[in-house]
Amino acid sequence: MLCWEGASDYDAPPTASRALPSQALHANTFTHSSRKSSVPLPWSTTTHATHNMEQISGPPAKTGTFYQTPRSHPWRPTMGYEAVEVTPLHEQPITNQLVASSYSPSAMCSDPVTFPNLVTGFERNPQHAARSALYTRFTPNEWTTSNVSTYADADKNRNYSEKVRSEAVRLMRETDEKTSQGQRDAARRLGERITDITFWRNELTTELEKLIAESAQLTDTKRNVQKALQDLEPPLHIAQECLYHRESRKGIELVHDHVEKSLLVEVDNLRASQEKLSQLLAKITKQLADCRAAQHSLEDDISHKESALGIDSICHQLNNYSRGINYYGGIEKYDPTVSTPGTWSGSSSTRINNSHSERSKSCQLRSDAESLINAVATSVWDCWSNTNNAFNNRASEMLEAKSKMQLHLHKTQQEIFDVEKHIELLRKAINDKSNPMKVAQTRLEARAHRPGIEMCRDNAHLRLVEEVCTIQDSVATLHRKLQEAEAQHQQLLRTKSQLESNLKQKVDALFIDREKCMGLRRSFPVNNTIKY
């Protein structure tokens, strides 16, 4: 930044960006690097500096207040300026030989600078004339560049101003068109909304009429269900009795076989039939209350839609010249809605579906009162027959298993006899290896007494050692086989015990299924199927 030590004798306008030649006479000497510095902005010039300014070091000191232009509009830029004291440069000071006291202003603390006589003042040393001359602040190229920059800024600002004006005109046209289009679109959406409300109101009204007609037919279906519940008690008692007897089975015979599954299915079917009949009887009593609740829901929805239809019709007829329109500040931020178009239509659809479901239940109840009793009787008879067939099949399987069990018991006893003989043979084989082992070890011991050099590791010695190792391995193998045979003998004895126990259990289970359970199920307890 270029710096001045003091102000000129006359007041310059604050917008001046360059010093006059006469003002240059009162400036200190600048370095060569200062001539290459940038041009200061107009609002950085010292306009409120006093005449008595001293040299300072460091950043410029503030000598006035900061001024800022008002910014009343968003598009108006904010600019500001302030008066500061600029630090002078101290390189290459001018000697007092070049200063004339006649040109010294009264307000300056130092003498002004004068031009030296370049012709007569440096005759003895003319090569220093250029060095002693006053250095100018800027070059002509810098002056030209500053002017070109100023012109470019002016052109840029004018172009931007024209762009702002054209953008403003375009924005006004776009906002007018957008406002009109938004109002037309809102009116169209209101019309669509009126159509949707009218459609759902008509649907609700039609469904309400059907529901009232169906509710009138639900008064004659309660009497025909009660007797069917009483006829399901005997088969249920017999099935539970059979399950109780089969709990007396023991051991492995407590199997969850097909008979038990059939009995459980039969019990579940009987209880489910009772549950269905009880639910049917309860539903017949409760259905009228449910229909009345659905009817109230439909009437409430129809009332709300009539009110909303009136409000939307009035809104659809409003325009820019309608009476009663007014400002309601912040109304767009207040959201009183509790539903979306999906949930709104879904609510009405749910009410209609609920009413349709109630009507379907009513129709189903009237038909179930005629068909459920026969269906229950058929299912009970099918389960009864399936359980009896399962008992017969199970008895056949148990007889076959009993025969196979006896056969396996006989084979196991024979195998136990064979294993016992095999164990005796293994023990005899182990005893037979004792004498050969004694012979081989005796030979080795006797040959250990050979004298001197005769203690030779010959082939005979190696063969005797190998013979002893072989006999030891054989005896160890025979001992392992003997242990396996004895373990298998114990396992066969355990298997024999299990076979005998299972055989007894199968005989007991066969007696329970054929005698106790089938004795109760020889005849169906309900002889007359109830039909209404």
PDB file of C-alpha atoms in Angstrom, residues 189-465:
ATOM      1  CA  ARG A 189     -58.316 -29.834  -7.143  1.00  0.00           C
ATOM      2  CA  LEU A 190     -61.320 -28.627  -5.137  1.00  0.00           C
ATOM      3  CA  GLY A 191     -63.593 -29.841  -7.920  1.00  0.00           C
ATOM      4  CA  GLU A 192     -61.911 -33.235  -7.873  1.00  0.00           C
ATOM      5  CA  ARG A 193     -62.310 -33.321  -4.105  1.00  0.00           C
ATOM      6  CA  ILE A 194     -66.046 -32.570  -4.402  1.00  0.00           C
ATOM      7  CA  THR A 195     -66.364 -35.429  -6.879  1.00  0.00           C
ATOM      8  CA  ASP A 196     -64.560 -37.823  -4.524  1.00  0.00           C
ATOM      9  CA  ILE A 197     -66.705 -36.817  -1.547  1.00  0.00           C
ATOM     10  CA  THR A 198     -69.899 -37.236  -3.583  1.00  0.00           C
ATOM     11  CA  PHE A 199     -68.784 -40.694  -4.741  1.00  0.00           C
ATOM     12  CA  TRP A 200     -67.994 -41.942  -1.244  1.00  0.00           C
ATOM     13  CA  ARG A 201     -71.218 -40.415   0.161  1.00  0.00           C
ATOM     14  CA  ASN A 202     -73.270 -42.354  -2.389  1.00  0.00           C
ATOM     15  CA  GLU A 203     -71.337 -45.552  -1.638  1.00  0.00           C
ATOM     16  CA  LEU A 204     -71.929 -45.153   2.081  1.00  0.00           C
ATOM     17  CA  THR A 205     -75.635 -44.490   1.574  1.00  0.00           C
ATOM     18  CA  THR A 206     -76.062 -47.605  -0.565  1.00  0.00           C
ATOM     19  CA  GLU A 207     -74.199 -49.755   1.956  1.00  0.00           C
ATOM     20  CA  LEU A 208     -76.314 -48.355   4.797  1.00  0.00           C
ATOM     21  CA  GLU A 209     -79.531 -49.404   3.059  1.00  0.00           C
ATOM     22  CA  LYS A 210     -78.196 -52.937   2.493  1.00  0.00           C
ATOM     23  CA  LEU A 211     -77.085 -53.232   6.108  1.00  0.00           C
ATOM     24  CA  ILE A 212     -80.497 -52.218   7.429  1.00  0.00           C
ATOM     25  CA  ALA A 213     -82.177 -54.787   5.186  1.00  0.00           C
ATOM     26  CA  GLU A 214     -79.798 -57.548   6.324  1.00  0.00           C
ATOM     27  CA  SER A 215     -80.233 -56.694  10.012  1.00  0.00           C
ATOM     28  CA  ALA A 216     -83.968 -57.376   9.695  1.00  0.00           C
ATOM     29  CA  GLN A 217     -83.255 -61.048   8.805  1.00  0.00           C
ATOM     30  CA  LEU A 218     -81.222 -61.965  11.932  1.00  0.00           C
ATOM     31  CA  THR A 219     -84.059 -62.827  14.358  1.00  0.00           C
ATOM     32  CA  ASP A 220     -84.923 -66.508  13.476  1.00  0.00           C
ATOM     33  CA  THR A 221     -81.559 -68.387  13.732  1.00  0.00           C
ATOM     34  CA  LYS A 222     -80.986 -69.022  17.456  1.00  0.00           C
ATOM     35  CA  ARG A 223     -83.306 -71.956  18.271  1.00  0.00           C
ATOM     36  CA  ASN A 224     -81.775 -74.686  16.017  1.00  0.00           C
ATOM     37  CA  VAL A 225     -78.229 -74.819  17.536  1.00  0.00           C
ATOM     38  CA  GLN A 226     -78.764 -75.686  21.208  1.00  0.00           C
ATOM     39  CA  LYS A 227     -79.786 -79.380  20.793  1.00  0.00           C
ATOM     40  CA  ALA A 228     -76.731 -80.137  18.621  1.00  0.00           C
ATOM     41  CA  LEU A 229     -74.445 -79.129  21.500  1.00  0.00           C
ATOM     42  CA  GLN A 230     -76.042 -81.780  23.741  1.00  0.00           C
ATOM     43  CA  ASP A 231     -75.491 -84.607  21.206  1.00  0.00           C
ATOM     44  CA  LEU A 232     -71.704 -84.068  21.171  1.00  0.00           C
ATOM     45  CA  GLU A 233     -71.160 -85.007  24.839  1.00  0.00           C
ATOM     46  CA  PRO A 234     -71.304 -88.895  24.599  1.00  0.00           C
ATOM     47  CA  PRO A 235     -68.659 -89.275  21.803  1.00  0.00           C
ATOM     48  CA  LEU A 236     -66.382 -86.853  23.628  1.00  0.00           C
ATOM     49  CA  HIS A 237     -66.681 -88.832  26.885  1.00  0.00           C
ATOM     50  CA  ILE A 238     -65.805 -92.142  25.128  1.00  0.00           C
ATOM     51  CA  ALA A 239     -62.757 -90.670  23.362  1.00  0.00           C
ATOM     52  CA  GLN A 240     -61.423 -89.213  26.603  1.00  0.00           C
ATOM     53  CA  GLU A 241     -61.993 -92.568  28.355  1.00  0.00           C
ATOM     54  CA  CYS A 242     -59.940 -94.374  25.702  1.00  0.00           C
ATOM     55  CA  LEU A 243     -57.081 -91.888  26.140  1.00  0.00           C
ATOM     56  CA  TYR A 244     -57.242 -92.478  29.884  1.00  0.00           C
ATOM     57  CA  HIS A 245     -56.991 -96.292  29.479  1.00  0.00           C
ATOM     58  CA  ARG A 246     -54.048 -95.976  27.057  1.00  0.00           C
ATOM     59  CA  GLU A 247     -52.131 -94.015  29.694  1.00  0.00           C
ATOM     60  CA  SER A 248     -51.824 -97.344  31.566  1.00  0.00           C
ATOM     61  CA  ARG A 249     -49.319 -98.622  29.000  1.00  0.00           C
ATOM     62  CA  LYS A 250     -45.729 -98.934  30.202  1.00  0.00           C
ATOM     63  CA  GLY A 251     -42.271 -98.320  28.846  1.00  0.00           C
ATOM     64  CA  ILE A 252     -41.800 -98.057  25.112  1.00  0.00           C
ATOM     65  CA  GLU A 253     -45.462 -98.839  24.523  1.00  0.00           C
ATOM     66  CA  LEU A 254     -46.303 -95.289  25.580  1.00  0.00           C
ATOM     67  CA  VAL A 255     -45.889 -94.326  21.957  1.00  0.00           C
ATOM     68  CA  HIS A 256     -47.635 -91.456  20.229  1.00  0.00           C
ATOM     69  CA  ASP A 257     -49.003 -93.766  17.567  1.00  0.00           C
ATOM     70  CA  HIS A 258     -51.687 -93.314  14.958  1.00  0.00           C
ATOM     71  CA  VAL A 259     -54.356 -94.465  17.398  1.00  0.00           C
ATOM     72  CA  GLU A 260     -53.489 -91.766  19.869  1.00  0.00           C
ATOM     73  CA  LYS A 261     -53.328 -89.186  17.101  1.00  0.00           C
ATOM     74  CA  SER A 262     -56.769 -90.276  15.886  1.00  0.00           C
ATOM     75  CA  LEU A 263     -58.162 -90.065  19.404  1.00  0.00           C
ATOM     76  CA  LEU A 264     -56.668 -86.603  19.871  1.00  0.00           C
ATOM     77  CA  VAL A 265     -58.026 -85.534  16.501  1.00  0.00           C
ATOM     78  CA  GLU A 266     -61.418 -86.882  17.457  1.00  0.00           C
ATOM     79  CA  VAL A 267     -61.391 -85.029  20.776  1.00  0.00           C
ATOM     80  CA  ASP A 268     -60.201 -81.847  19.070  1.00  0.00           C
ATOM     81  CA  ASN A 269     -62.889 -82.221  16.416  1.00  0.00           C
ATOM     82  CA  LEU A 270     -65.603 -82.696  19.021  1.00  0.00           C
ATOM     83  CA  ARG A 271     -64.401 -79.734  21.028  1.00  0.00           C
ATOM     84  CA  ALA A 272     -64.008 -77.659  17.896  1.00  0.00           C
ATOM     85  CA  SER A 273     -67.546 -78.585  16.872  1.00  0.00           C
ATOM     86  CA  GLN A 274     -68.793 -77.528  20.269  1.00  0.00           C
ATOM     87  CA  GLU A 275     -66.777 -74.339  19.982  1.00  0.00           C
ATOM     88  CA  LYS A 276     -68.209 -73.618  16.539  1.00  0.00           C
ATOM     89  CA  LEU A 277     -71.747 -74.194  17.689  1.00  0.00           C
ATOM     90  CA  SER A 278     -71.207 -72.077  20.797  1.00  0.00           C
ATOM     91  CA  GLN A 279     -69.631 -69.316  18.759  1.00  0.00           C
ATOM     92  CA  LEU A 280     -72.436 -69.519  16.249  1.00  0.00           C
ATOM     93  CA  LEU A 281     -74.991 -69.195  19.029  1.00  0.00           C
ATOM     94  CA  ALA A 282     -73.103 -66.264  20.548  1.00  0.00           C
ATOM     95  CA  LYS A 283     -72.628 -64.600  17.175  1.00  0.00           C
ATOM     96  CA  ILE A 284     -76.327 -64.794  16.441  1.00  0.00           C
ATOM     97  CA  THR A 285     -77.006 -62.916  19.676  1.00  0.00           C
ATOM     98  CA  LYS A 286     -74.153 -60.460  19.114  1.00  0.00           C
ATOM     99  CA  GLN A 287     -74.619 -59.872  15.407  1.00  0.00           C
ATOM    100  CA  LEU A 288     -77.488 -57.428  15.782  1.00  0.00           C
ATOM    101  CA  ALA A 289     -75.382 -55.281  18.122  1.00  0.00           C
ATOM    102  CA  ASP A 290     -72.486 -55.403  15.635  1.00  0.00           C
ATOM    103  CA  CYS A 291     -74.801 -54.431  12.811  1.00  0.00           C
ATOM    104  CA  ARG A 292     -76.126 -51.516  14.834  1.00  0.00           C
ATOM    105  CA  ALA A 293     -72.546 -50.387  15.526  1.00  0.00           C
ATOM    106  CA  ALA A 294     -71.677 -50.573  11.804  1.00  0.00           C
ATOM    107  CA  GLN A 295     -74.874 -48.703  10.998  1.00  0.00           C
ATOM    108  CA  HIS A 296     -73.946 -45.913  13.426  1.00  0.00           C
ATOM    109  CA  SER A 297     -70.464 -45.694  11.888  1.00  0.00           C
ATOM    110  CA  LEU A 298     -71.924 -45.336   8.380  1.00  0.00           C
ATOM    111  CA  GLU A 299     -74.422 -42.692   9.464  1.00  0.00           C
ATOM    112  CA  ASP A 300     -71.663 -40.727  11.225  1.00  0.00           C
ATOM    113  CA  ASP A 301     -69.423 -40.837   8.141  1.00  0.00           C
ATOM    114  CA  ILE A 302     -72.281 -39.760   5.874  1.00  0.00           C
ATOM    115  CA  SER A 303     -73.006 -36.784   8.166  1.00  0.00           C
ATOM    116  CA  HIS A 304     -69.350 -35.699   8.083  1.00  0.00           C
ATOM    117  CA  LYS A 305     -69.168 -35.987   4.321  1.00  0.00           C
ATOM    118  CA  GLU A 306     -72.307 -33.880   3.894  1.00  0.00           C
ATOM    119  CA  SER A 307     -70.709 -31.139   5.992  1.00  0.00           C
ATOM    120  CA  ALA A 308     -67.377 -31.327   4.134  1.00  0.00           C
ATOM    121  CA  LEU A 309     -69.218 -31.289   0.794  1.00  0.00           C
ATOM    122  CA  GLY A 310     -70.943 -28.023   1.702  1.00  0.00           C
ATOM    123  CA  ILE A 311     -67.679 -26.373   2.791  1.00  0.00           C
ATOM    124  CA  ASP A 312     -65.743 -27.471  -0.322  1.00  0.00           C
ATOM    125  CA  SER A 313     -68.588 -26.332  -2.594  1.00  0.00           C
ATOM    126  CA  ILE A 314     -68.418 -22.837  -1.096  1.00  0.00           C
ATOM    127  CA  CYS A 315     -64.601 -22.803  -1.430  1.00  0.00           C
ATOM    128  CA  HIS A 316     -64.862 -23.939  -5.054  1.00  0.00           C
ATOM    129  CA  GLN A 317     -67.103 -20.946  -5.888  1.00  0.00           C
ATOM    130  CA  LEU A 318     -64.758 -18.305  -4.395  1.00  0.00           C
ATOM    131  CA  ASN A 319     -62.714 -16.054  -6.717  1.00  0.00           C
ATOM    132  CA  ASN A 320     -60.705 -12.816  -6.535  1.00  0.00           C
ATOM    133  CA  TYR A 321     -63.887 -10.728  -6.506  1.00  0.00           C
ATOM    134  CA  SER A 322     -65.913 -12.752  -4.012  1.00  0.00           C
ATOM    135  CA  ARG A 323     -67.231 -11.125  -0.879  1.00  0.00           C
ATOM    136  CA  GLY A 324     -65.933 -12.232   2.483  1.00  0.00           C
ATOM    137  CA  ILE A 325     -62.361 -13.036   1.453  1.00  0.00           C
ATOM    138  CA  ASN A 326     -59.788 -11.717   3.898  1.00  0.00           C
ATOM    139  CA  TYR A 327     -56.204 -12.082   5.139  1.00  0.00           C
ATOM    140  CA  TYR A 328     -55.495 -14.784   7.717  1.00  0.00           C
ATOM    141  CA  GLY A 329     -51.858 -14.361   8.622  1.00  0.00           C
ATOM    142  CA  GLY A 330     -49.927 -17.565   9.302  1.00  0.00           C
ATOM    143  CA  ILE A 331     -52.840 -19.809   8.320  1.00  0.00           C
ATOM    144  CA  GLU A 332     -50.547 -21.744   5.961  1.00  0.00           C
ATOM    145  CA  LYS A 333     -48.338 -22.713   8.920  1.00  0.00           C
ATOM    146  CA  TYR A 334     -51.284 -24.105  10.871  1.00  0.00           C
ATOM    147  CA  ASP A 335     -51.977 -27.715   9.877  1.00  0.00           C
ATOM    148  CA  PRO A 336     -55.228 -29.014  11.425  1.00  0.00           C
ATOM    149  CA  THR A 337     -55.385 -32.067   9.139  1.00  0.00           C
ATOM    150  CA  VAL A 338     -55.577 -35.498  10.722  1.00  0.00           C
ATOM    151  CA  SER A 339     -55.532 -37.668   7.591  1.00  0.00           C
ATOM    152  CA  THR A 340     -54.139 -37.981   4.094  1.00  0.00           C
ATOM    153  CA  PRO A 341     -56.092 -38.753   0.903  1.00  0.00           C
ATOM    154  CA  GLY A 342     -55.071 -42.382   1.290  1.00  0.00           C
ATOM    155  CA  THR A 343     -56.169 -42.659   4.912  1.00  0.00           C
ATOM    156  CA  TRP A 344     -59.320 -40.606   4.196  1.00  0.00           C
ATOM    157  CA  SER A 345     -60.519 -42.896   1.426  1.00  0.00           C
ATOM    158  CA  GLY A 346     -59.212 -45.870   3.396  1.00  0.00           C
ATOM    159  CA  SER A 347     -61.383 -44.852   6.357  1.00  0.00           C
ATOM    160  CA  SER A 348     -64.555 -44.802   4.287  1.00  0.00           C
ATOM    161  CA  SER A 349     -63.511 -47.987   2.528  1.00  0.00           C
ATOM    162  CA  THR A 350     -62.896 -49.592   5.923  1.00  0.00           C
ATOM    163  CA  ARG A 351     -66.350 -48.594   7.115  1.00  0.00           C
ATOM    164  CA  ILE A 352     -67.914 -50.018   3.978  1.00  0.00           C
ATOM    165  CA  ASN A 353     -65.847 -53.191   4.234  1.00  0.00           C
ATOM    166  CA  ASN A 354     -66.795 -53.514   7.879  1.00  0.00           C
ATOM    167  CA  SER A 355     -70.454 -53.193   7.003  1.00  0.00           C
ATOM    168  CA  HIS A 356     -70.031 -55.665   4.170  1.00  0.00           C
ATOM    169  CA  SER A 357     -68.270 -58.040   6.567  1.00  0.00           C
ATOM    170  CA  GLU A 358     -71.118 -57.729   9.033  1.00  0.00           C
ATOM    171  CA  ARG A 359     -73.608 -58.473   6.280  1.00  0.00           C
ATOM    172  CA  SER A 360     -71.537 -61.459   5.193  1.00  0.00           C
ATOM    173  CA  LYS A 361     -71.438 -62.706   8.768  1.00  0.00           C
ATOM    174  CA  SER A 362     -75.190 -62.319   9.007  1.00  0.00           C
ATOM    175  CA  CYS A 363     -75.726 -64.278   5.821  1.00  0.00           C
ATOM    176  CA  GLN A 364     -73.215 -66.888   6.948  1.00  0.00           C
ATOM    177  CA  LEU A 365     -74.965 -67.241  10.286  1.00  0.00           C
ATOM    178  CA  ARG A 366     -78.296 -67.850   8.608  1.00  0.00           C
ATOM    179  CA  SER A 367     -76.800 -70.516   6.353  1.00  0.00           C
ATOM    180  CA  ASP A 368     -74.638 -72.037   9.117  1.00  0.00           C
ATOM    181  CA  ALA A 369     -77.728 -72.599  11.237  1.00  0.00           C
ATOM    182  CA  GLU A 370     -78.979 -75.040   8.546  1.00  0.00           C
ATOM    183  CA  SER A 371     -75.711 -76.701   7.439  1.00  0.00           C
ATOM    184  CA  LEU A 372     -73.398 -76.741  10.457  1.00  0.00           C
ATOM    185  CA  ILE A 373     -75.290 -79.444  12.397  1.00  0.00           C
ATOM    186  CA  ASN A 374     -75.129 -81.940   9.506  1.00  0.00           C
ATOM    187  CA  ALA A 375     -71.471 -81.033   8.891  1.00  0.00           C
ATOM    188  CA  VAL A 376     -70.639 -81.608  12.554  1.00  0.00           C
ATOM    189  CA  ALA A 377     -72.437 -84.979  12.579  1.00  0.00           C
ATOM    190  CA  THR A 378     -70.526 -86.060   9.457  1.00  0.00           C
ATOM    191  CA  SER A 379     -67.137 -84.987  10.830  1.00  0.00           C
ATOM    192  CA  VAL A 380     -67.806 -86.732  14.166  1.00  0.00           C
ATOM    193  CA  TRP A 381     -68.742 -89.960  12.383  1.00  0.00           C
ATOM    194  CA  ASP A 382     -65.623 -89.751  10.156  1.00  0.00           C
ATOM    195  CA  CYS A 383     -63.346 -89.269  13.165  1.00  0.00           C
ATOM    196  CA  TRP A 384     -65.083 -92.140  14.978  1.00  0.00           C
ATOM    197  CA  SER A 385     -64.537 -94.501  12.025  1.00  0.00           C
ATOM    198  CA  ASN A 386     -60.919 -93.402  11.542  1.00  0.00           C
ATOM    199  CA  THR A 387     -60.166 -94.042  15.216  1.00  0.00           C
ATOM    200  CA  ASN A 388     -61.695 -97.526  15.076  1.00  0.00           C
ATOM    201  CA  ASN A 389     -59.659 -98.358  11.972  1.00  0.00           C
ATOM    202  CA  ALA A 390     -56.540 -97.060  13.715  1.00  0.00           C
ATOM    203  CA  PHE A 391     -57.247 -99.342  16.691  1.00  0.00           C
ATOM    204  CA  ASN A 392     -57.566-102.395  14.402  1.00  0.00           C
ATOM    205  CA  ASN A 393     -54.375-101.522  12.510  1.00  0.00           C
ATOM    206  CA  ARG A 394     -52.518-100.935  15.737  1.00  0.00           C
ATOM    207  CA  ALA A 395     -53.606-104.305  17.120  1.00  0.00           C
ATOM    208  CA  SER A 396     -52.298-106.007  13.974  1.00  0.00           C
ATOM    209  CA  GLU A 397     -48.988-104.163  14.232  1.00  0.00           C
ATOM    210  CA  MET A 398     -48.611-105.121  17.877  1.00  0.00           C
ATOM    211  CA  LEU A 399     -49.297-108.793  17.144  1.00  0.00           C
ATOM    212  CA  GLU A 400     -46.653-108.750  14.436  1.00  0.00           C
ATOM    213  CA  ALA A 401     -44.224-106.920  16.725  1.00  0.00           C
ATOM    214  CA  LYS A 402     -44.881-109.472  19.456  1.00  0.00           C
ATOM    215  CA  SER A 403     -44.000-112.349  17.103  1.00  0.00           C
ATOM    216  CA  LYS A 404     -40.811-110.614  15.953  1.00  0.00           C
ATOM    217  CA  MET A 405     -39.890-109.861  19.537  1.00  0.00           C
ATOM    218  CA  GLN A 406     -40.163-113.543  20.477  1.00  0.00           C
ATOM    219  CA  LEU A 407     -38.045-114.502  17.462  1.00  0.00           C
ATOM    220  CA  HIS A 408     -35.331-111.974  18.388  1.00  0.00           C
ATOM    221  CA  LEU A 409     -35.382-113.196  21.964  1.00  0.00           C
ATOM    222  CA  HIS A 410     -34.714-116.754  20.806  1.00  0.00           C
ATOM    223  CA  LYS A 411     -31.871-115.610  18.523  1.00  0.00           C
ATOM    224  CA  THR A 412     -30.363-113.530  21.317  1.00  0.00           C
ATOM    225  CA  GLN A 413     -30.333-116.470  23.696  1.00  0.00           C
ATOM    226  CA  GLN A 414     -28.562-118.582  21.057  1.00  0.00           C
ATOM    227  CA  GLU A 415     -26.010-115.838  20.482  1.00  0.00           C
ATOM    228  CA  ILE A 416     -25.323-115.577  24.207  1.00  0.00           C
ATOM    229  CA  PHE A 417     -24.527-119.291  24.248  1.00  0.00           C
ATOM    230  CA  ASP A 418     -22.131-118.928  21.279  1.00  0.00           C
ATOM    231  CA  VAL A 419     -20.344-115.920  22.817  1.00  0.00           C
ATOM    232  CA  GLU A 420     -19.785-117.782  26.066  1.00  0.00           C
ATOM    233  CA  LYS A 421     -18.097-120.644  24.153  1.00  0.00           C
ATOM    234  CA  HIS A 422     -15.995-118.103  22.219  1.00  0.00           C
ATOM    235  CA  ILE A 423     -14.828-116.482  25.463  1.00  0.00           C
ATOM    236  CA  GLU A 424     -13.621-119.831  26.765  1.00  0.00           C
ATOM    237  CA  LEU A 425     -11.669-120.424  23.552  1.00  0.00           C
ATOM    238  CA  LEU A 426      -9.984-117.006  23.856  1.00  0.00           C
ATOM    239  CA  ARG A 427      -8.948-117.711  27.432  1.00  0.00           C
ATOM    240  CA  LYS A 428      -7.501-121.083  26.409  1.00  0.00           C
ATOM    241  CA  ALA A 429      -5.536-119.404  23.551  1.00  0.00           C
ATOM    242  CA  ILE A 430      -4.054-116.896  25.999  1.00  0.00           C
ATOM    243  CA  ASN A 431      -2.978-119.683  28.347  1.00  0.00           C
ATOM    244  CA  ASP A 432      -1.391-121.591  25.445  1.00  0.00           C
ATOM    245  CA  LYS A 433       0.988-118.657  24.767  1.00  0.00           C
ATOM    246  CA  SER A 434       2.615-118.926  28.225  1.00  0.00           C
ATOM    247  CA  ASN A 435       4.963-121.869  27.490  1.00  0.00           C
ATOM    248  CA  PRO A 436       6.388-120.450  24.231  1.00  0.00           C
ATOM    249  CA  MET A 437       6.994-117.144  26.053  1.00  0.00           C
ATOM    250  CA  LYS A 438       8.835-118.994  28.828  1.00  0.00           C
ATOM    251  CA  VAL A 439      11.032-120.842  26.306  1.00  0.00           C
ATOM    252  CA  ALA A 440      11.997-117.687  24.419  1.00  0.00           C
ATOM    253  CA  GLN A 441      12.764-115.651  27.530  1.00  0.00           C
ATOM    254  CA  THR A 442      14.733-118.592  29.069  1.00  0.00           C
ATOM    255  CA  ARG A 443      16.892-118.778  25.936  1.00  0.00           C
ATOM    256  CA  LEU A 444      17.581-115.059  26.081  1.00  0.00           C
ATOM    257  CA  GLU A 445      18.483-115.260  29.748  1.00  0.00           C
ATOM    258  CA  ALA A 446      20.822-118.252  29.187  1.00  0.00           C
ATOM    259  CA  ARG A 447      22.590-116.537  26.244  1.00  0.00           C
ATOM    260  CA  ALA A 448      23.159-113.506  28.445  1.00  0.00           C
ATOM    261  CA  HIS A 449      25.780-115.544  30.382  1.00  0.00           C
ATOM    262  CA  ARG A 450      28.116-116.002  27.404  1.00  0.00           C
ATOM    263  CA  PRO A 451      31.688-114.947  28.272  1.00  0.00           C
ATOM    264  CA  GLY A 452      33.685-112.084  26.768  1.00  0.00           C
ATOM    265  CA  ILE A 453      33.554-111.541  23.053  1.00  0.00           C
ATOM    266  CA  GLU A 454      31.008-114.337  22.699  1.00  0.00           C
ATOM    267  CA  MET A 455      28.318-111.841  23.753  1.00  0.00           C
ATOM    268  CA  CYS A 456      27.546-111.335  20.098  1.00  0.00           C
ATOM    269  CA  ARG A 457      24.395-109.655  18.752  1.00  0.00           C
ATOM    270  CA  ASP A 458      23.912-112.433  16.253  1.00  0.00           C
ATOM    271  CA  ASN A 459      20.881-113.511  14.230  1.00  0.00           C
ATOM    272  CA  ALA A 460      19.810-115.941  16.917  1.00  0.00           C
ATOM    273  CA  HIS A 461      19.669-113.152  19.489  1.00  0.00           C
ATOM    274  CA  LEU A 462      17.669-110.927  17.148  1.00  0.00           C
ATOM    275  CA  ARG A 463      15.237-113.724  16.324  1.00  0.00           C
ATOM    276  CA  LEU A 464      14.678-114.520  20.013  1.00  0.00           C
ATOM    277  CA  VAL A 465      13.923-110.848  20.744  1.00  0.00           C
TER     278      VAL A 465
END
